[in-house]
Short mmCIF file of C-alpha atoms in Angstrom, two decimals:
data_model
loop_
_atom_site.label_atom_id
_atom_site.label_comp_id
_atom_site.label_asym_id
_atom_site.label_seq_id
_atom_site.Cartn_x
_atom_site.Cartn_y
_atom_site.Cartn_z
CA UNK A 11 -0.21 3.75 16.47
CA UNK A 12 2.15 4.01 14.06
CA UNK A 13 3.09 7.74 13.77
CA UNK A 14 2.06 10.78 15.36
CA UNK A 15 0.29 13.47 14.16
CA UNK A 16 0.89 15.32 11.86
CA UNK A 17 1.76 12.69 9.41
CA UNK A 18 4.12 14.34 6.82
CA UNK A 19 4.01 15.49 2.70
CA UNK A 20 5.71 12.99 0.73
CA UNK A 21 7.53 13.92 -2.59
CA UNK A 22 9.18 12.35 -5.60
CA UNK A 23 10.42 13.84 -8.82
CA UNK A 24 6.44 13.05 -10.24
CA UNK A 25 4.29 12.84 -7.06
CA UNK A 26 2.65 14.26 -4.13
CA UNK A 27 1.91 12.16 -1.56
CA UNK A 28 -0.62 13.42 1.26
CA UNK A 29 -2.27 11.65 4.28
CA UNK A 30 -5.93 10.58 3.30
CA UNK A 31 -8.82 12.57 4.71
CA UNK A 32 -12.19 12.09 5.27
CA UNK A 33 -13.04 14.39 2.41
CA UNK A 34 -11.16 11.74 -0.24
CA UNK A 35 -13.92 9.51 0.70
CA UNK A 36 -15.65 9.82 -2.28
CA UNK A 37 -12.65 9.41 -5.06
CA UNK A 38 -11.21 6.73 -2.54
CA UNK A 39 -14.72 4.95 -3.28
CA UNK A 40 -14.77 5.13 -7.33
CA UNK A 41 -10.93 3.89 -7.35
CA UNK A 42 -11.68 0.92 -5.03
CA UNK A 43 -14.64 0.01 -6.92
CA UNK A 44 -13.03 0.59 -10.32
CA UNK A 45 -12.72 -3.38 -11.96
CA UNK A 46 -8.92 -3.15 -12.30
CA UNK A 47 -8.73 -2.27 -8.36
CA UNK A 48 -11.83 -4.42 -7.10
CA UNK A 49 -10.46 -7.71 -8.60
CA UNK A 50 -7.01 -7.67 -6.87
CA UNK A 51 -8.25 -6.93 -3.20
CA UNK A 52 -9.53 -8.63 -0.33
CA UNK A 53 -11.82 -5.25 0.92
CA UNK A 54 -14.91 -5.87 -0.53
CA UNK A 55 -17.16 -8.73 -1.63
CA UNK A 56 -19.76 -6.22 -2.52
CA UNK A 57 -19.28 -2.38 -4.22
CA UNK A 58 -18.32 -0.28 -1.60
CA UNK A 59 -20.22 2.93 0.06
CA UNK A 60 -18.96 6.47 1.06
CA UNK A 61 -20.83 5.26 4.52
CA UNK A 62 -18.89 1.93 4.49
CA UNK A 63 -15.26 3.44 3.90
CA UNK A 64 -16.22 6.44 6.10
CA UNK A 65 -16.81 4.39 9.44
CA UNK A 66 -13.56 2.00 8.06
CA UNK A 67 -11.37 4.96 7.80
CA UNK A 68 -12.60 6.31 11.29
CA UNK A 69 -12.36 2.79 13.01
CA UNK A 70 -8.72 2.18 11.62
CA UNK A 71 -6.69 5.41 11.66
CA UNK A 72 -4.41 3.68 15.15
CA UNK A 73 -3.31 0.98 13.25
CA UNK A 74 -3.42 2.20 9.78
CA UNK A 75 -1.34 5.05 7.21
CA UNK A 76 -3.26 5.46 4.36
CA UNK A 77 -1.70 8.25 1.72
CA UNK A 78 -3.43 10.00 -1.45
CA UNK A 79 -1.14 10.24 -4.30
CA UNK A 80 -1.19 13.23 -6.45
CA UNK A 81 0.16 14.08 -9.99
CA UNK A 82 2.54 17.12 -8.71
CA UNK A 83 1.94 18.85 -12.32
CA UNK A 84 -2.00 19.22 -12.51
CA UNK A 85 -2.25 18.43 -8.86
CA UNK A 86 -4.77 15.29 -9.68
CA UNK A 87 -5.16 12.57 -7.83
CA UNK A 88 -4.49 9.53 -9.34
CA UNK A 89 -4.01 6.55 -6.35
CA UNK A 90 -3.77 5.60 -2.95
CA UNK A 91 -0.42 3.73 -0.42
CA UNK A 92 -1.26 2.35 2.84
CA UNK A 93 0.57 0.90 5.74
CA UNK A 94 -1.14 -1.79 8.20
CA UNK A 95 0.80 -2.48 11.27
CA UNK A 96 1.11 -5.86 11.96
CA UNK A 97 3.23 -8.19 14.39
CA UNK A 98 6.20 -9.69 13.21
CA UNK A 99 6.31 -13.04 14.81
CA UNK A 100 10.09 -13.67 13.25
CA UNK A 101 11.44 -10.46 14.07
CA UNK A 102 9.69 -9.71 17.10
CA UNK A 103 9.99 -6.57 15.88
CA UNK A 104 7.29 -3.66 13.86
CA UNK A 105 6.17 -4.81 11.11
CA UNK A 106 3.36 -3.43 8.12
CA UNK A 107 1.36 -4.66 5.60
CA UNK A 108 1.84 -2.35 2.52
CA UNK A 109 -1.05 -1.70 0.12
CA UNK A 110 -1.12 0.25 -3.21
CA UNK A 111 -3.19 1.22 -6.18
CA UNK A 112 -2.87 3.53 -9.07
CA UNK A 113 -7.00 4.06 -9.34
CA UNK A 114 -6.80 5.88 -12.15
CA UNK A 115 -6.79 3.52 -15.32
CA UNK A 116 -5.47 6.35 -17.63
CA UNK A 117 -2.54 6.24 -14.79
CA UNK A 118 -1.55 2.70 -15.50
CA UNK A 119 1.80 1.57 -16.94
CA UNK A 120 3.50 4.96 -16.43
CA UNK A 121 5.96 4.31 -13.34
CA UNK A 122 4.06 5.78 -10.78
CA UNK A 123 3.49 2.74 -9.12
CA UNK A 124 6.89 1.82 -8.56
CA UNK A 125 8.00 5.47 -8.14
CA UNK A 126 5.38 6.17 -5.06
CA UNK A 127 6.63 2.15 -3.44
CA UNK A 128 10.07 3.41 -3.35
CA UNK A 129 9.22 6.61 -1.48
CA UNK A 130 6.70 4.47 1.14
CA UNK A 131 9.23 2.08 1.63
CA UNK A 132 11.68 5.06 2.44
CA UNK A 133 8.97 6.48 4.62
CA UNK A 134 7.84 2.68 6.91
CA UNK A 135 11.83 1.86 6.98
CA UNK A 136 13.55 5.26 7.59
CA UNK A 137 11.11 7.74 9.17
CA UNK A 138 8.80 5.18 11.00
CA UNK A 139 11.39 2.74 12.05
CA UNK A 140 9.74 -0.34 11.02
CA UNK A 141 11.78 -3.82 10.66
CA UNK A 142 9.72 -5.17 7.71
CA UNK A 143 7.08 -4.98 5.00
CA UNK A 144 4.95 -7.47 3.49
CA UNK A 145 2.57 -7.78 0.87
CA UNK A 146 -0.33 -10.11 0.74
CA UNK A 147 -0.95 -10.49 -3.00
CA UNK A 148 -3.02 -12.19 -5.49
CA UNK A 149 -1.58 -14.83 -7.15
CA UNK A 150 -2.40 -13.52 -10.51
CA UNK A 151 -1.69 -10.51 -9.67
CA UNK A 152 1.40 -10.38 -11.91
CA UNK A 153 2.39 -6.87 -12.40
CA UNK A 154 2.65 -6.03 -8.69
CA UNK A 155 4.66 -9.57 -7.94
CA UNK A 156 6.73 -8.11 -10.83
CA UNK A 157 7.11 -4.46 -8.74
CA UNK A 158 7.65 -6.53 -5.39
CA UNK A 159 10.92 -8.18 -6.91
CA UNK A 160 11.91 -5.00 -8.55
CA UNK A 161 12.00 -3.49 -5.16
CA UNK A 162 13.75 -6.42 -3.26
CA UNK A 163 10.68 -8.37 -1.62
CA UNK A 164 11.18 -11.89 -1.25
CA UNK A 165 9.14 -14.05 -2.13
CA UNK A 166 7.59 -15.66 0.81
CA UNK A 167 7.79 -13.88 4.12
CA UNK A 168 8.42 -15.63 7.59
CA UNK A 169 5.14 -14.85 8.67
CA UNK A 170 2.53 -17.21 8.73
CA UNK A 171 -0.33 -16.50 6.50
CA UNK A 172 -3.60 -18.10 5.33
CA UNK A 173 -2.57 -18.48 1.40
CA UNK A 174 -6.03 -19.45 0.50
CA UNK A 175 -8.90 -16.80 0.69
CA UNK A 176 -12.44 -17.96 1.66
CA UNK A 177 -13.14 -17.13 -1.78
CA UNK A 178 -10.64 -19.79 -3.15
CA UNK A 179 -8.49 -16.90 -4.54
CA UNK A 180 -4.75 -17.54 -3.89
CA UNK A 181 -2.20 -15.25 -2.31
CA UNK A 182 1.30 -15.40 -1.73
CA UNK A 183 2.88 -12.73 0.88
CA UNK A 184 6.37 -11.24 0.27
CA UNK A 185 8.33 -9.11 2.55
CA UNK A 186 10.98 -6.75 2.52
CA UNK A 187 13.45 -6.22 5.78
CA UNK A 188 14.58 -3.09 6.94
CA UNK A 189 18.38 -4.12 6.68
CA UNK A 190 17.88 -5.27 3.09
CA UNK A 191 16.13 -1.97 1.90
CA UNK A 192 19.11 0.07 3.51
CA UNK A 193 21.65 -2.23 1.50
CA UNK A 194 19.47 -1.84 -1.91
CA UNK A 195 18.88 1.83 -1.64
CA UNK A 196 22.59 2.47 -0.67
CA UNK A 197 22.21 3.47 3.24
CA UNK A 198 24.26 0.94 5.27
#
């Protein structure tokens, strides 16, 4: 597992951020089968179900972090983080996959993204203890590669990773080390 309960509140200056429950099942739905979100992610050939994401979210809670994010000044929900643990065959230390997505298309282009990565990276490097995080991306997917650099992810991790999906969609993975993130955010 990769935190015992209770997992914390998360703040910034903008955002909330709050554990998932089973009762987000239904907005967690709508965002992940939202076009913008769908066609950027491995999770689903097919839309997704409140049944399908219910008996996911049960089946993965030992291995998995998934957080809500919520607008702090109308107390909306507008996105979702996640942390997979993972092991780090370079390291042979903890390692997570991080996930993110602002669901919410009015949401898009205003920071948030970047704001709530910053705070999850805080929370998997400082508070969970983990040695690295990577992120399997699409390809195309150019404005979190963009976000990924801005934060200090290289480019290709040490892990080995398929790069091709069965799909024929292409991914690249990037990863962040603990040691780098404490130089970048000014906590050697």
């Amino acid at each position: 597992m990769i935190a015992a309960d209770p997992l914390p509140l998360l703040h910034t200056a903008r955002l909330l951020m709050r554990p998932m429950e089973a009762s987000d099942a239904e907005q967690v739905v709508r965002w992940r089968n939202a076009p913008h979100v769908r066609e950027m992610c491995t999770c689903h050939e097919r839309a997704l179900t409140v049944e399908r994401h219910l008996d996911w979210f049960i089946r993965t809670r030992m291995l998995r972090i998934d957080y809500i994010l919520v607008l702090r000044a109308s107390n909306r929900p507008i996105g979702s983080v996640s942390l997979s643990l993972a092991e780090d065959a370079a390291t042979s230390g903890c390692s997570a996959q991080s996930g993110r997505y602002i669901g919410e298309p009015d949401c898009l282009g205003q920071g948030y993204g970047h704001e709530s990565a910053v705070r999850w990276l805080d929370f998997g490097f400082f508070d969970l203890g983990l040695d690295s995080i990577f992120s399997h991306t699409r390809r195309d997917n150019f404005a979190n590669i963009r976000l990924n650099h801005r934060l200090g992810y290289s480019r290709f991790c040490d892990l080995t990773r398929r790069t091709t999906a069965p799909d024929g969609e292409e991914w690249i993975d990037m990863c962040l080390y603990r040691d780098d993130w404490r130089r970048i955010r000014g906590r050697v």
